[in-house]
Amino acid sequence: DIQMTQSPSSVSASVGDRVIITCRASQDISIWLGWYHQKPGKAPKLLVFAASGLQSGVPSRFSGSGSGTDFTLTISSLQPEDFGTYYCQQANSFPYTFGQGTKLEMK
Amino acid sequence: EVQLVESGGGLVQPGGSLRLSCAASGFIFSKYWMSWVRQAPGKGLEWVAGIKQEGSERHYVDSVKGRFTISRDNAKTMLFLQMNSLRVEDTAVYYCTREATSLSDSWGQGILVTVSS
């Protein structure tokens, strides 16, 4: 199975900050990667597909990049509603696998 | 509006069985891969199983192979997960998801399955 490793595991930031989360795959997954945001007690929400495609309705402060094994999610100017946990997921081969999550907390 | 509503969860003893259902509406169900994703209490997300549009192709995470079966009824726009030989480690919130570009672009609210004696 493909292992997905996110870093950092947690980060504290303030409104307006730029935040970068990275995700590394254990083997080449081309651009078959997505990013999700989850708030406590809620279902995850897809933010980015195909490594850099912004899902409909997602604010432009979110952006994704990368290919192969290394990927990043960037939030250009953090907003209060952006706090929560972020997950990457590979969809290159079954079983699809998620990273362990990055908890974004308010400083 | 896409809606996915799970049902069938609850408390079951180790070794027991449960069948989860997901009622889909607001989109052409038969045109999408569907999947189940779970989340153990306080833990991360785990993709569990996926099924192709007409049901001809199914995939599972290794930990549930031989115990869980994903199926669908396109006429009734329903997705199912038959879970047998349940283990304590299967305790989780189970989400029904619609897949687009192989990623879960729509999620249900989740249903809790607790395996405990």
XYZ file of N, CA, C and O in Angstrom, chain B residues 15-59:
180
model
N -17.474 -10.205 16.606
C -17.904 -11.379 15.873
C -19.260 -11.220 15.211
O -19.651 -12.053 14.381
N -19.958 -10.158 15.555
C -21.288 -9.927 15.011
C -21.272 -9.270 13.634
O -20.208 -9.060 13.036
N -22.465 -8.967 13.137
C -22.629 -8.392 11.801
C -23.517 -7.153 11.843
O -24.368 -7.021 12.730
N -23.289 -6.284 10.888
C -24.133 -5.108 10.671
C -24.164 -4.825 9.180
O -23.194 -5.123 8.461
N -25.252 -4.221 8.732
C -25.331 -3.788 7.345
C -25.617 -2.294 7.321
O -26.673 -1.859 7.796
N -24.680 -1.540 6.799
C -24.876 -0.100 6.639
C -25.535 0.174 5.292
O -25.240 -0.497 4.300
N -26.405 1.171 5.292
C -27.050 1.617 4.062
C -26.789 3.100 3.868
O -26.583 3.840 4.838
N -26.801 3.514 2.620
C -26.631 4.931 2.285
C -27.622 5.268 1.188
O -27.567 4.694 0.093
N -28.546 6.169 1.484
C -29.526 6.627 0.507
C -28.975 7.862 -0.187
O -28.661 8.863 0.469
N -28.869 7.784 -1.507
C -28.304 8.880 -2.293
C -29.390 9.600 -3.076
O -30.336 8.969 -3.570
N -29.243 10.907 -3.207
C -30.187 11.691 -3.990
C -29.499 12.960 -4.480
O -28.440 13.343 -3.989
N -30.125 13.602 -5.474
C -29.611 14.871 -5.971
C -28.582 14.755 -7.077
O -28.026 15.772 -7.510
N -28.299 13.529 -7.522
C -27.345 13.330 -8.622
C -27.659 11.993 -9.282
O -28.420 11.188 -8.752
N -27.052 11.767 -10.449
C -27.294 10.510 -11.174
C -26.394 9.443 -10.570
O -25.223 9.289 -10.932
N -26.936 8.698 -9.640
C -26.193 7.746 -8.819
C -25.399 6.748 -9.661
O -24.243 6.440 -9.364
N -26.004 6.264 -10.720
C -25.403 5.197 -11.518
C -24.161 5.649 -12.287
O -23.456 4.816 -12.865
N -23.873 6.937 -12.287
C -22.725 7.458 -13.039
C -21.469 7.619 -12.186
O -20.428 8.047 -12.697
N -21.554 7.295 -10.898
C -20.433 7.566 -10.001
C -19.934 6.317 -9.287
O -20.714 5.466 -8.850
N -18.591 6.259 -9.123
C -18.009 5.364 -8.127
C -18.515 5.847 -6.772
O -18.703 7.045 -6.548
N -18.688 4.900 -5.860
C -19.070 5.223 -4.493
C -18.118 4.512 -3.539
O -17.529 3.481 -3.876
N -17.975 5.057 -2.338
C -17.052 4.429 -1.401
C -17.508 4.629 0.041
O -18.424 5.414 0.331
N -16.877 3.886 0.926
C -17.039 4.034 2.372
C -15.681 4.430 2.960
O -14.659 3.818 2.637
N -15.716 5.422 3.808
C -14.531 5.891 4.528
C -14.882 5.890 6.011
O -15.993 6.266 6.373
N -13.960 5.472 6.856
C -14.258 5.453 8.287
C -13.243 6.250 9.094
O -12.142 6.540 8.626
N -13.658 6.560 10.309
C -12.815 7.342 11.212
C -13.025 6.829 12.632
O -14.096 7.039 13.211
N -12.022 6.172 13.164
C -12.087 5.697 14.543
C -12.087 6.905 15.485
O -11.577 7.973 15.130
N -12.630 6.759 16.679
C -12.729 7.881 17.614
C -11.374 8.546 17.859
O -10.414 7.880 18.245
N -11.293 9.831 17.574
C -10.074 10.588 17.797
C -8.945 10.301 16.825
O -7.817 10.776 17.027
N -9.228 9.558 15.773
C -8.191 9.159 14.820
C -8.427 9.778 13.447
O -9.366 10.559 13.245
N -7.566 9.404 12.496
C -7.661 9.939 11.150
C -8.611 9.154 10.264
O -9.322 8.252 10.716
N -8.604 9.513 9.000
C -9.508 8.908 8.027
C -8.897 7.647 7.418
O -7.687 7.574 7.197
N -9.761 6.682 7.154
C -9.319 5.445 6.504
C -10.323 5.079 5.414
O -11.506 4.869 5.695
N -9.857 5.016 4.177
C -10.672 4.538 3.073
C -10.908 3.045 3.267
O -9.960 2.288 3.497
N -12.150 2.589 3.181
C -12.502 1.203 3.495
C -12.790 0.376 2.248
O -12.276 -0.734 2.092
N -13.635 0.908 1.363
C -14.048 0.134 0.196
C -14.616 1.072 -0.859
O -15.138 2.137 -0.540
N -14.521 0.630 -2.121
C -15.075 1.402 -3.228
C -15.703 0.484 -4.255
O -15.316 -0.687 -4.377
N -16.707 0.991 -4.993
C -17.410 0.191 -5.987
C -17.651 1.016 -7.234
O -18.038 2.192 -7.169
N -17.437 0.388 -8.380
C -17.602 1.042 -9.665
C -19.072 1.282 -9.964
O -19.955 0.718 -9.290
N -19.329 2.079 -10.998
C -20.695 2.515 -11.296
C -21.701 1.368 -11.411
O -22.779 1.420 -10.802
N -21.342 0.335 -12.181
C -22.300 -0.764 -12.385
C -22.055 -1.921 -11.420
O -22.714 -2.958 -11.494
N -21.101 -1.759 -10.526
C -20.839 -2.763 -9.505
C -19.885 -3.861 -9.918
O -19.669 -4.809 -9.154
N -19.314 -3.766 -11.110
C -18.473 -4.831 -11.640
C -17.076 -4.851 -11.025
O -16.351 -5.846 -11.135
N -16.682 -3.781 -10.376
C -15.350 -3.681 -9.792
C -15.483 -3.163 -8.363
O -16.175 -2.179 -8.103
N -14.824 -3.868 -7.437
C -14.871 -3.502 -6.017
C -13.464 -3.626 -5.439
O -12.706 -4.517 -5.820
N -13.145 -2.739 -4.514
C -11.831 -2.750 -3.876
C -11.996 -2.537 -2.385
O -12.943 -1.854 -1.953
